[in-house]
Every structure is written in C-alpha cells, then in structure tokens.
Coordinates of C-alpha atoms in Angstrom, one line a residue:
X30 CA 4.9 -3.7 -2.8
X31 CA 6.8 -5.3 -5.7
X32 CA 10.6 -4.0 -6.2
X33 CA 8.4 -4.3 -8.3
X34 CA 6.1 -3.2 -6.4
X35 CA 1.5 -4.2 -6.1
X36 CA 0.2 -1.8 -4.7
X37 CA -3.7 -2.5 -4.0
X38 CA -6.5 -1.2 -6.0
X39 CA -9.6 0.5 -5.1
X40 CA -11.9 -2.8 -4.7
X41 CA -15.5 -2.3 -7.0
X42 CA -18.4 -4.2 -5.2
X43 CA -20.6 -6.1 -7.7
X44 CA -23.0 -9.1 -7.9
X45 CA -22.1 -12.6 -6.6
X46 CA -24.6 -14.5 -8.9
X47 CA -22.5 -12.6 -12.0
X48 CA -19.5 -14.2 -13.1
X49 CA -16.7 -10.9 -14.1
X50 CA -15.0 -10.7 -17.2
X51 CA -11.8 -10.5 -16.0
X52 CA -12.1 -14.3 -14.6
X53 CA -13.5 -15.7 -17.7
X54 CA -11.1 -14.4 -19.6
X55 CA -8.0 -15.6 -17.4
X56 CA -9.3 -19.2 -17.9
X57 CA -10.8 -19.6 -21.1
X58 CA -7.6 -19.6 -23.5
X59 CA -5.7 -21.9 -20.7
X60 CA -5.6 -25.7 -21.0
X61 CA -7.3 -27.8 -18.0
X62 CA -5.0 -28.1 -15.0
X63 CA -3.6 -31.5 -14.0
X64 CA -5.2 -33.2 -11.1
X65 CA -2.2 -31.6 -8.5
X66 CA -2.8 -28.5 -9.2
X67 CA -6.9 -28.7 -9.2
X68 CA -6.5 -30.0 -5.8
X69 CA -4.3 -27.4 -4.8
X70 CA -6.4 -24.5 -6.5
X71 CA -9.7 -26.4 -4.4
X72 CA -7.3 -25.9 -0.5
X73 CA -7.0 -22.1 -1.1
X74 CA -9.8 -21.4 -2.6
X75 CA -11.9 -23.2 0.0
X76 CA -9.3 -21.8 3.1
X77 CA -9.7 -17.9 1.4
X78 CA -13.6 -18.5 1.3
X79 CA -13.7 -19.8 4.5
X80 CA -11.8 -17.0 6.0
X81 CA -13.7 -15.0 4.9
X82 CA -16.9 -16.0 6.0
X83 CA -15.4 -16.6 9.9
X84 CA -13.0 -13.5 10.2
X85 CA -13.7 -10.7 8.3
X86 CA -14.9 -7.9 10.4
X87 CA -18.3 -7.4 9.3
X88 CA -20.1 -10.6 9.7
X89 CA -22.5 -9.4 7.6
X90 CA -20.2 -9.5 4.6
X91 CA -21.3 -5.7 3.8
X92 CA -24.3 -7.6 2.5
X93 CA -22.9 -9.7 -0.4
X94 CA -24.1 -13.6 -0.1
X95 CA -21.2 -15.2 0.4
X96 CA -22.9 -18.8 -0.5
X97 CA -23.9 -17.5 -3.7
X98 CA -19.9 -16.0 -4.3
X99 CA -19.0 -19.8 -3.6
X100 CA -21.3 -21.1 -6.1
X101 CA -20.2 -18.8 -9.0
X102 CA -16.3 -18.6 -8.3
X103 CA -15.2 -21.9 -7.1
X104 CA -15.4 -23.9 -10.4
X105 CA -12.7 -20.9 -12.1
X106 CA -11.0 -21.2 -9.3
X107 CA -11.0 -25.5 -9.6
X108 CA -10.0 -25.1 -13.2
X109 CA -7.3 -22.2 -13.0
X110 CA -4.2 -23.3 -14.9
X111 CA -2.0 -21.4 -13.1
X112 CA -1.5 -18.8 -10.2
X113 CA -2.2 -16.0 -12.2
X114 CA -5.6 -17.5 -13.3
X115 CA -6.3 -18.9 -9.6
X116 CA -5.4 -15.2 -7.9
X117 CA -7.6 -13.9 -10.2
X118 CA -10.7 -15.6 -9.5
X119 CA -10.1 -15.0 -5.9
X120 CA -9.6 -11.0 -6.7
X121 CA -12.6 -10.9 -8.6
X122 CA -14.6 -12.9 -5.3
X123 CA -12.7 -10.8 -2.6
X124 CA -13.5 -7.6 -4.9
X125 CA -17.4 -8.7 -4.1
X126 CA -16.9 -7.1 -0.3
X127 CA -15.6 -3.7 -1.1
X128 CA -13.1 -3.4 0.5
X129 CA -8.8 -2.4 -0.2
X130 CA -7.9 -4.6 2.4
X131 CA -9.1 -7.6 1.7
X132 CA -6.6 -9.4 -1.2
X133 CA -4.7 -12.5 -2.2
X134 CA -1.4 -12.5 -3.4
X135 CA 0.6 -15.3 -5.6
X136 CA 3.4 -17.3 -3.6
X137 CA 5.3 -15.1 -6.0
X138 CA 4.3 -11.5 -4.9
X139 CA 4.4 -13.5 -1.4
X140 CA 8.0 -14.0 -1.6
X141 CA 8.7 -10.7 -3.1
X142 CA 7.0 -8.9 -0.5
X143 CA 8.7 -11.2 2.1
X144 CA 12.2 -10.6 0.9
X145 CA 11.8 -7.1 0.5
X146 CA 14.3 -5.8 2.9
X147 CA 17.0 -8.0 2.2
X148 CA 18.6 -8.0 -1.6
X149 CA 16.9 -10.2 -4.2
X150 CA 16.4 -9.7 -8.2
X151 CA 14.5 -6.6 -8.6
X152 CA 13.5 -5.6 -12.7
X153 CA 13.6 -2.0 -11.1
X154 CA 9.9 -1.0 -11.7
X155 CA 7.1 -0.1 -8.9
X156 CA 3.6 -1.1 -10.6
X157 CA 0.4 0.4 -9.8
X158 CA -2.6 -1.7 -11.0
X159 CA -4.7 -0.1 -14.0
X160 CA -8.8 -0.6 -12.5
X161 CA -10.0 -0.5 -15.8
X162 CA -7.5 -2.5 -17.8
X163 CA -7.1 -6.3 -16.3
X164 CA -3.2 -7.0 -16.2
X165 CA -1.9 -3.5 -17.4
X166 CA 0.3 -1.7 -15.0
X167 CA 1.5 2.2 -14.1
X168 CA 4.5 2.8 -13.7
X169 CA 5.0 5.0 -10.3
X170 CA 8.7 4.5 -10.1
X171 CA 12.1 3.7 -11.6
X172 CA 15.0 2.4 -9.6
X173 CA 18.2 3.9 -10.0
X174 CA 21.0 1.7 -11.4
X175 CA 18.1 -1.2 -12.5
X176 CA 18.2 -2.5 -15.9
X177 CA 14.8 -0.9 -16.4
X178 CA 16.4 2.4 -16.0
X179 CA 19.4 1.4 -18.4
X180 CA 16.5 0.3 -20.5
X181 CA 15.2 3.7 -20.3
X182 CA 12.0 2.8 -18.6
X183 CA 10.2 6.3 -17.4
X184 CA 7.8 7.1 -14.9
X185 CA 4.3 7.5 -16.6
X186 CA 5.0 4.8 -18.7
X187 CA 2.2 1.4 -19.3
X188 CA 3.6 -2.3 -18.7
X189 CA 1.2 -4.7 -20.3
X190 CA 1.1 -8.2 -19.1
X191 CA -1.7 -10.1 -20.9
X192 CA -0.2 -11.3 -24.4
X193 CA 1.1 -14.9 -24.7
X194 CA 4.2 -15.5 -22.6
X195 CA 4.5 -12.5 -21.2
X196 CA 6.2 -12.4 -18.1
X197 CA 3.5 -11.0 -15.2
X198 CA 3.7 -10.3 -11.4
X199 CA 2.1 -13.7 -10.3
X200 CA 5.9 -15.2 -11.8
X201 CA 8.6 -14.7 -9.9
X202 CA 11.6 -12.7 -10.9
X203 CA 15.4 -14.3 -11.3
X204 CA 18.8 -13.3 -11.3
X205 CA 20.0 -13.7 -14.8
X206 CA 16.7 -15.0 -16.4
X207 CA 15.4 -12.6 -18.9
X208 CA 12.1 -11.1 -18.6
X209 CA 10.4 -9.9 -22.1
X210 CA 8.3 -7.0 -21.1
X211 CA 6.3 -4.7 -23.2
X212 CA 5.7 -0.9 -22.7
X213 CA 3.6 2.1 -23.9
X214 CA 4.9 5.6 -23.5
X215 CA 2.3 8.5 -22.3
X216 CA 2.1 8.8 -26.8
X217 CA 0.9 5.7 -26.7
X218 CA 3.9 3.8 -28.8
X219 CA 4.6 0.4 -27.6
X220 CA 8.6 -0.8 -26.8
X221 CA 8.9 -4.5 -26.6
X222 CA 12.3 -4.5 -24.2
X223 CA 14.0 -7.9 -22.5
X224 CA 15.6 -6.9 -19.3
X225 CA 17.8 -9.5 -16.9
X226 CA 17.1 -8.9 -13.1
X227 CA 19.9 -7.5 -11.2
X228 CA 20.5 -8.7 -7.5
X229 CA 20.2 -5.1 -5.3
X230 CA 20.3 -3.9 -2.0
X231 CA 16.8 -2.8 -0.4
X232 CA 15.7 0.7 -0.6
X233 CA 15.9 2.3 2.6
X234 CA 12.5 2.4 3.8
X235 CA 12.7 5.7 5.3
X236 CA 15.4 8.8 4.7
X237 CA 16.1 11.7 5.8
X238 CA 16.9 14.9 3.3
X239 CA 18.6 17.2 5.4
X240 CA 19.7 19.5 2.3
X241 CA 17.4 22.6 2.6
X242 CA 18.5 24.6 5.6
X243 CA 15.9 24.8 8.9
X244 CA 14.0 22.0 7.1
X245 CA 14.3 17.9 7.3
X246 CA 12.2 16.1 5.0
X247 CA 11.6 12.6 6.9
X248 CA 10.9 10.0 4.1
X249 CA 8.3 7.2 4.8
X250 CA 7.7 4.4 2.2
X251 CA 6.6 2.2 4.9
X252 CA 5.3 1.7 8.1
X253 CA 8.1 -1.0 8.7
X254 CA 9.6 -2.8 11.8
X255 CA 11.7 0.3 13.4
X256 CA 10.6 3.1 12.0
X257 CA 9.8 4.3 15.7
X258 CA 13.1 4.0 16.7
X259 CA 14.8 5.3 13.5
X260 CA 12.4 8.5 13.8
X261 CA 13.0 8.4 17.6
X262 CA 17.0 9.0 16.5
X263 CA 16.6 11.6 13.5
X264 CA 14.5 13.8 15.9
X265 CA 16.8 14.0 18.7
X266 CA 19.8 15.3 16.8
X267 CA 17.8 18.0 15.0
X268 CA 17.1 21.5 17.0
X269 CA 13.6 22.1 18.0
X270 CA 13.2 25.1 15.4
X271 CA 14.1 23.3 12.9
X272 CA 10.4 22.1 10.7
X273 CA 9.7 18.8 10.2
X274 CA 7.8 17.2 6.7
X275 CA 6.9 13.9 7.1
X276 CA 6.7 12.3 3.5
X277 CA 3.9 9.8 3.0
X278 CA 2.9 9.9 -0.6
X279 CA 2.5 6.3 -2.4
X280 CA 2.9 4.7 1.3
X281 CA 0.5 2.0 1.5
X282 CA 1.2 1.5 5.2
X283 CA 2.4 -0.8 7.7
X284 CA 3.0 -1.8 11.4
X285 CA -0.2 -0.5 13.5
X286 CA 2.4 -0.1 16.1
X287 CA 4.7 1.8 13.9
X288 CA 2.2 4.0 13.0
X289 CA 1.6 4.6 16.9
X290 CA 5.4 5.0 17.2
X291 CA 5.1 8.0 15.0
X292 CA 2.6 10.1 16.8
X293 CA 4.1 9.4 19.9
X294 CA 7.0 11.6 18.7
X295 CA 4.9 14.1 18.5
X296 CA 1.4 13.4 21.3
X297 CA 1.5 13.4 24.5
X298 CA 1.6 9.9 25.9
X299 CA -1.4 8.4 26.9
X300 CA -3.5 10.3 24.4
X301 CA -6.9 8.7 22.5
X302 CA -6.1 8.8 18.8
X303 CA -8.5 5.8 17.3
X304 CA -11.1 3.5 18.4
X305 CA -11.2 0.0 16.6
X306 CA -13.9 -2.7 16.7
X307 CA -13.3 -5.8 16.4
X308 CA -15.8 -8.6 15.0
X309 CA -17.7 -9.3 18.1
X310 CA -18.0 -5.6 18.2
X311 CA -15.6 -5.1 21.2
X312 CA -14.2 -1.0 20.9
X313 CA -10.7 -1.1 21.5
X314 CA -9.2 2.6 22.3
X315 CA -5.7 3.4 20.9
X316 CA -3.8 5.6 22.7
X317 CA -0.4 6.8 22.3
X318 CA 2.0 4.3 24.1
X319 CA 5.8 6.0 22.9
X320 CA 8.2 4.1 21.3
X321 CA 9.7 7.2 19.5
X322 CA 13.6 5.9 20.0
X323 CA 14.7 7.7 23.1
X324 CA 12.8 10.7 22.9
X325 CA 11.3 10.9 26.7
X326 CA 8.9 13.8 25.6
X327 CA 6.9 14.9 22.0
X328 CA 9.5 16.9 19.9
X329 CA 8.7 20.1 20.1
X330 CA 9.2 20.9 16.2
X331 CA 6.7 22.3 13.7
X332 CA 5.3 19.2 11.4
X333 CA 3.5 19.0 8.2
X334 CA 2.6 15.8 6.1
X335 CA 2.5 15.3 2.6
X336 CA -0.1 12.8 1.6
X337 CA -1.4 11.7 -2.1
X338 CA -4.0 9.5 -3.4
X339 CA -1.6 6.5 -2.7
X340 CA -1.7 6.9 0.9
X341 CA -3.4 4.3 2.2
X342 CA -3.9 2.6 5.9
X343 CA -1.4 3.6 8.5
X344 CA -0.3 6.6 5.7
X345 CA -3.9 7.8 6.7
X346 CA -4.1 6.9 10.1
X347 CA -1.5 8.8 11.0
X348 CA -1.8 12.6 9.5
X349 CA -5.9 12.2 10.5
X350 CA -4.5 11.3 14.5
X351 CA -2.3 14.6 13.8
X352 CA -4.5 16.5 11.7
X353 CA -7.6 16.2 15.1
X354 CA -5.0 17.3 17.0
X355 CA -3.7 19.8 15.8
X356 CA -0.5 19.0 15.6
X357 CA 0.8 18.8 11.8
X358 CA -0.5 21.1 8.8
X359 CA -1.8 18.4 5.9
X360 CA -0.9 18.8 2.6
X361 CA -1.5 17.6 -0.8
X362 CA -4.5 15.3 -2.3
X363 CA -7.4 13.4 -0.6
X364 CA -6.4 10.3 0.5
X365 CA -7.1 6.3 -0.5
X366 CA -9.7 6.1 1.8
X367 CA -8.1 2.3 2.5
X368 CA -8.0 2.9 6.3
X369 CA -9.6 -0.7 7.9
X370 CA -6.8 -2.6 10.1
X371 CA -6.0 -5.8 8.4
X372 CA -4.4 -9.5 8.9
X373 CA -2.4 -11.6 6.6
X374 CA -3.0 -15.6 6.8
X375 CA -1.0 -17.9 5.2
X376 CA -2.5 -19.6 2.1
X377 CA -1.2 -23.7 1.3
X378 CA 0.2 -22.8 -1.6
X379 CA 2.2 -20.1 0.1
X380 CA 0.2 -17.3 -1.0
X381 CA -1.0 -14.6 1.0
X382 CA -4.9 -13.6 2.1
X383 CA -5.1 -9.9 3.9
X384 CA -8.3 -9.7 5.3
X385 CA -9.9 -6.7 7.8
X386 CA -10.2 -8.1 10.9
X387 CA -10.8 -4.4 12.7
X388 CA -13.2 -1.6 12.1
X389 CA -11.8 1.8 12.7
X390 CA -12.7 5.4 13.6
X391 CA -10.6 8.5 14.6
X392 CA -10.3 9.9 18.1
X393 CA -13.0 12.9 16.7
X394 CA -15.3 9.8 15.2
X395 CA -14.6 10.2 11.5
X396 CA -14.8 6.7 9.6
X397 CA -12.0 7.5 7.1
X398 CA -12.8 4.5 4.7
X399 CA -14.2 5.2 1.5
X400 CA -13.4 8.9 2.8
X401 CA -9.6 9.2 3.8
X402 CA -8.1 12.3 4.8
X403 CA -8.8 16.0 3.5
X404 CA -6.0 17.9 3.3
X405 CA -5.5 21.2 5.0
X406 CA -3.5 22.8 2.1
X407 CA -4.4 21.5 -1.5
X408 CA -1.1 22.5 -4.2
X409 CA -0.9 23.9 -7.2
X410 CA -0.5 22.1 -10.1
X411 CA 2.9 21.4 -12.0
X412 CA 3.9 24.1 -14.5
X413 CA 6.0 21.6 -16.5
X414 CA 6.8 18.1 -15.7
X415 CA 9.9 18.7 -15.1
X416 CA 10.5 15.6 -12.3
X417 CA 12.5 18.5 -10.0
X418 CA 9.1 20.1 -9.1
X419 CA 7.1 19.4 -5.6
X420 CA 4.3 21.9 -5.5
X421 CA 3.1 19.8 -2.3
X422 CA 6.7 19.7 -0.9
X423 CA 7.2 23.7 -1.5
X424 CA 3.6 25.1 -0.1
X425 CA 4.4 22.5 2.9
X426 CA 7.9 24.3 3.6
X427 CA 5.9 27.5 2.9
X428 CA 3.3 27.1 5.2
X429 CA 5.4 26.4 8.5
X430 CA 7.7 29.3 7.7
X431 CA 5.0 31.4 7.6
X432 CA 3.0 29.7 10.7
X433 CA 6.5 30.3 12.3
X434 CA 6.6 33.9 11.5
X435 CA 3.1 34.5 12.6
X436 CA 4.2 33.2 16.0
X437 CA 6.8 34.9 16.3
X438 CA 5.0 37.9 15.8
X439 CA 1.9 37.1 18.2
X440 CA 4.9 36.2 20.5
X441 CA 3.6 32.9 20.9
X442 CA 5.6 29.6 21.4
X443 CA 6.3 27.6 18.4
X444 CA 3.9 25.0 18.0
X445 CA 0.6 24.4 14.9

C-alpha cells in the first residue's frame, strides 16, 4: 500500500514470445540509459528472473517458458531509462505466470511501503491500479487533513500518470516538493492540481468503532505485526453478547501468523484450518497456535466479516478458515481470489520482488485462488451514494441480531 497506497492487480497470463504494449511504450519515447544504470537494470532483472525460475512454487512456471520470457523482456529491461520503465518490463514478465502475488516494486514504493507505520510525506490518496489503462489510477481513498483533501480530491475520482513529467508512484514523494497531478471526476472533466506532501502520522492499522450499542466493528486494513495482541485486548474488555464485525474490505493482507492470531480468538486451539505446500511439494498443516493477546480461551461472541473484491491473501484466508467452521456469518462481495502465501526478496537496487513460495488449500480442500471466498450474505445495492451508507455493514449487524434472537428462542446458547 501507498499512503498512497498499490494495491496489486489481477495478473493476465499471456504469451512469452509476444512483447506487451505496455513495455514498448514505457521505453520507446525515453532516451538510452547511461552505462550505470544499464548495469544496474541487467542485476535485477537477471536476480527477479532468476528467482523466479528457482523459488516460485510451481516449478513448472504454470507452463509459461521462462527461457523464452528471458529472451523477449530482458533487452527492455537493459534499456529502461528509469525505474518506472525497468518495473514495468518486469510487471509485464511476472504478469506472464498468473499470479497476484508475484510483483516487483520501485525502491520508491519499497520505501513507502517500508515506512508505512511511522510518519513520512503522504499526498493523501490510496491508488488502485486501472487493468485496462497502463499508469491510470482509482482512487479508493482520501485521507483526512491531506492536501489532496484540501484539494478536494474525492473518492471515485481517475489520477493519470503517463503525460510528460508527471509525477508517478515509481518517484518518491517529499515533504515540501510539489507534485503536479492530474485528475478526472466520475463526468469525466480533467483537474490539473499541484499539491505539496504533508509529513503525517500513520493510519492506525486497525480500530475499533464502538458507537452502535451491543455491536463493535473491529477494523482491519492490515494483517500487521500485533494485530493478535491488539484483537487479543479489544475482545477481553467487551461482554460476550455483545456481536463482533470484523472489517476486511480493501485489506490486501499481511502476517500469515497474524492472520492465525485472528482465528485463534475465535477456534479452538490446536484446530486444522489450511494446508500449504511448499515447492518440493511438502503439505504443511496450519493449525491454530493462539496468540490472541491474553485471551486463554475463543471469545465466545457472535462474529460476522465483511469482505469486498479487495480482499486479498490473509483478508481471504481468514473469513474461509471461519466461514468452514462455522464460526462467523460472511458478508458482502466475492473475494480477490489472491490467496497463494508469498515472500519478499530484496532487489540491488532496493526494490522489492514478492514471489509465492507456498501453495494453499483450506482445512475443507477448497483452492481459493482464482476463486476467493463466497459470501454467505450478498447486500443490497446503494440507494444513493451518499458515503454514510453500508448496505454490507447494516445486513451484517442484521443478521447476528436476528441469529441471536433465533437462539434465544430455540433456547440455544449463543454461538453461529
């Protein structure tokens, strides 16, 4: 995620012997790199390539000849001018195996990504990548108190990187240096704005909404470093009647063990919930190990989790361990289907390769990539878009009130 924030696309597979347009297109209005930086673009191309041929989980590539990927994308990648050009290429090669997981990011979105919980300059926009438009961005977010929000950026809005000079996500982002960005509205007029990057706190990575009564909405943008123990903490101060929403739309995921910290708040311990195979085809079974804070047993509350099309990985992981059994309501849209467990390696130019290193398969044997998770409870759509309305958050409070009353009546113990 950028603060700013990348959040991958859907790869498309294609064929190695065919160079894309995208790549062509990066390079062919750029003037020849110097000799430093052909050198440098030659170590990670050759260190990504490589990588990929001796780690990725598959070692049969998902069929794509990997010599013939070499062949086609190594001279664009010799003669990229400049990261965004080079990362390009190596999209377009990586795009070849199919697969969410497997990307490179620029030293820039590397540092960004890095320094994401701590303060830094943040432009105040989280971009989603448009598939079928090369360097145009969604915008899925505004930050309050950003200068793109005292620009009057919106959500819904288009941010469109590719004309001359334009600033773009492969360049980093500095406090005080202007950044000329241009826009289209949902209309389609275009706003050319310059905005200057403001130092600001992180955004809590997970928050708890407390405001509707009997109800706590736990927020989860990401499976980060103690999110077990900051779940473990929010659980034991709430009474056991009181219905818990776990909110994992747009989370792209996280921490395998994070995400096994979370259904160990809620699973007995011990319990199967995945099976991952590595490489050599070893099956690894997950099973619940705790970590939820100081909890010494499951919490005892009702659960339901919101999902969306941007929940990806441990996001999907995670309701589909809960869903099997039968411990949380699901609701809202299909998932990313983005669900194969993934390493980063360090590039030499400080980039970043993420690369599947795991296959992966539920406790009931459902291969969720390409598939991801089916809701149980599909919402309405908006009547307006008025940005107060959750349809998905609404029929989720809905739906454990009413499994609530219907145990109540059966005279059963609490519990989905």
């Amino acid at each position: 995620m950028i603060g700013l924030a990348l959040i991958a696309a859907p790869a498309s597979a294609g064929d190695p012997g065919a160079v894309s347009v995208p790549a062509v297109a990066a390079l062919s209005d750029t003037p020849a790199p110097s000799r430093e930086r052909a050198r440098m673009n030659q170590r990670v191309f050759d260190r990504v390539w490589s990588e990929v041929r001796g780690q990725y989980y598959d070692p049969g590539l998902h069929g794509v000849d990997w010599n013939a990927a070499r062949r086609t994308y190594r001279p664009l990648a010799l003669a990229a001018a400049d990261d965004r050009a080079l990362y390009r290429v190596l999209g377009d090669m990586l795009a070849l195996l199919d697969d969410d997981h497997a990307g490179a990011s620029a030293p820039a979105v590397a540092r960004r990504l890095e320094s994401a919980r701590g303060p830094r300059p943040v432009i105040g926009v989280t971009l989603r990548p448009d598939p079928d438009a090369p360097g145009v961005y969604f915008i899925d977010r505004v930050r309050e108190g950003s200068a793109a929000e005292a620009a009057g950026v919106a959500v819904g809005w288009r941010l469109d990187t590719t004309a001359p000079d334009a600033w773009f996500p492969e360049r980093d982002v500095v406090e005080g240096r202007p950044v000329t960005l241009t826009f289209a509205d949902p209309g389609g007029e275009r706003r050319t704005l310059t905005l200057t990057p403001l130092v600001m706190p992180p955004r809590p990575a997970f928050t708890a909404d407390l405001s509707r009564p009997g109800v706590a909405v736990l927020r989860i943008d990401a499976f980060d470093l103690g999110l077990g123990d900051w779940m473990g903490r929010q659980l034991a101060a709430l009474p056991s009647d009181t219905d818990i929403i776990l909110d994992l739309r747009g989370n792209p995921g996280g921490r395998l063990l994070e995400a096994d910290a979370v259904l160990s708040c809620f699973l007995p311990r011990d319990l199967a919930w995945a099976t991952r195979t590595t490489r050599s085809g070893r099956a690894i079974v997950l099973r619940t190990a705790g970590g939820c804070g100081d909890l010494d047993e499951p919490a005892p509350n009702d659960v339901a989790v919101l999902v969306d099309s941007n929940s990806r990985s441990a996001a999907e992981l995670t309701p589909a361990a809960l869903q099997e059994a039968r411990r949380a309501v699901v609701v809202g849209e299909q998932t990313a289907g983005a669900v194969l467990i993934s390493q980063d390696t360090r590039l030499p130019d400080g980039g970043r390769l993420s690369l599947s290193r795991s296959n992966f398969v539920t406790a009931g044997g459902v291969r969720l990539e390409k598939r991801g998770v089916t809701p149980d409870l599909t919402p309405p759509a908006p009547e307006s878009d008025a940005p107060e309305q959750d349809p998905a958050l609404d029929l989720a409070i809905a739906a454990l009130a009413g499994a609530r009353q219907a145990h109540a009546q059966a005279g059963a113990a609490p519990g989905l």
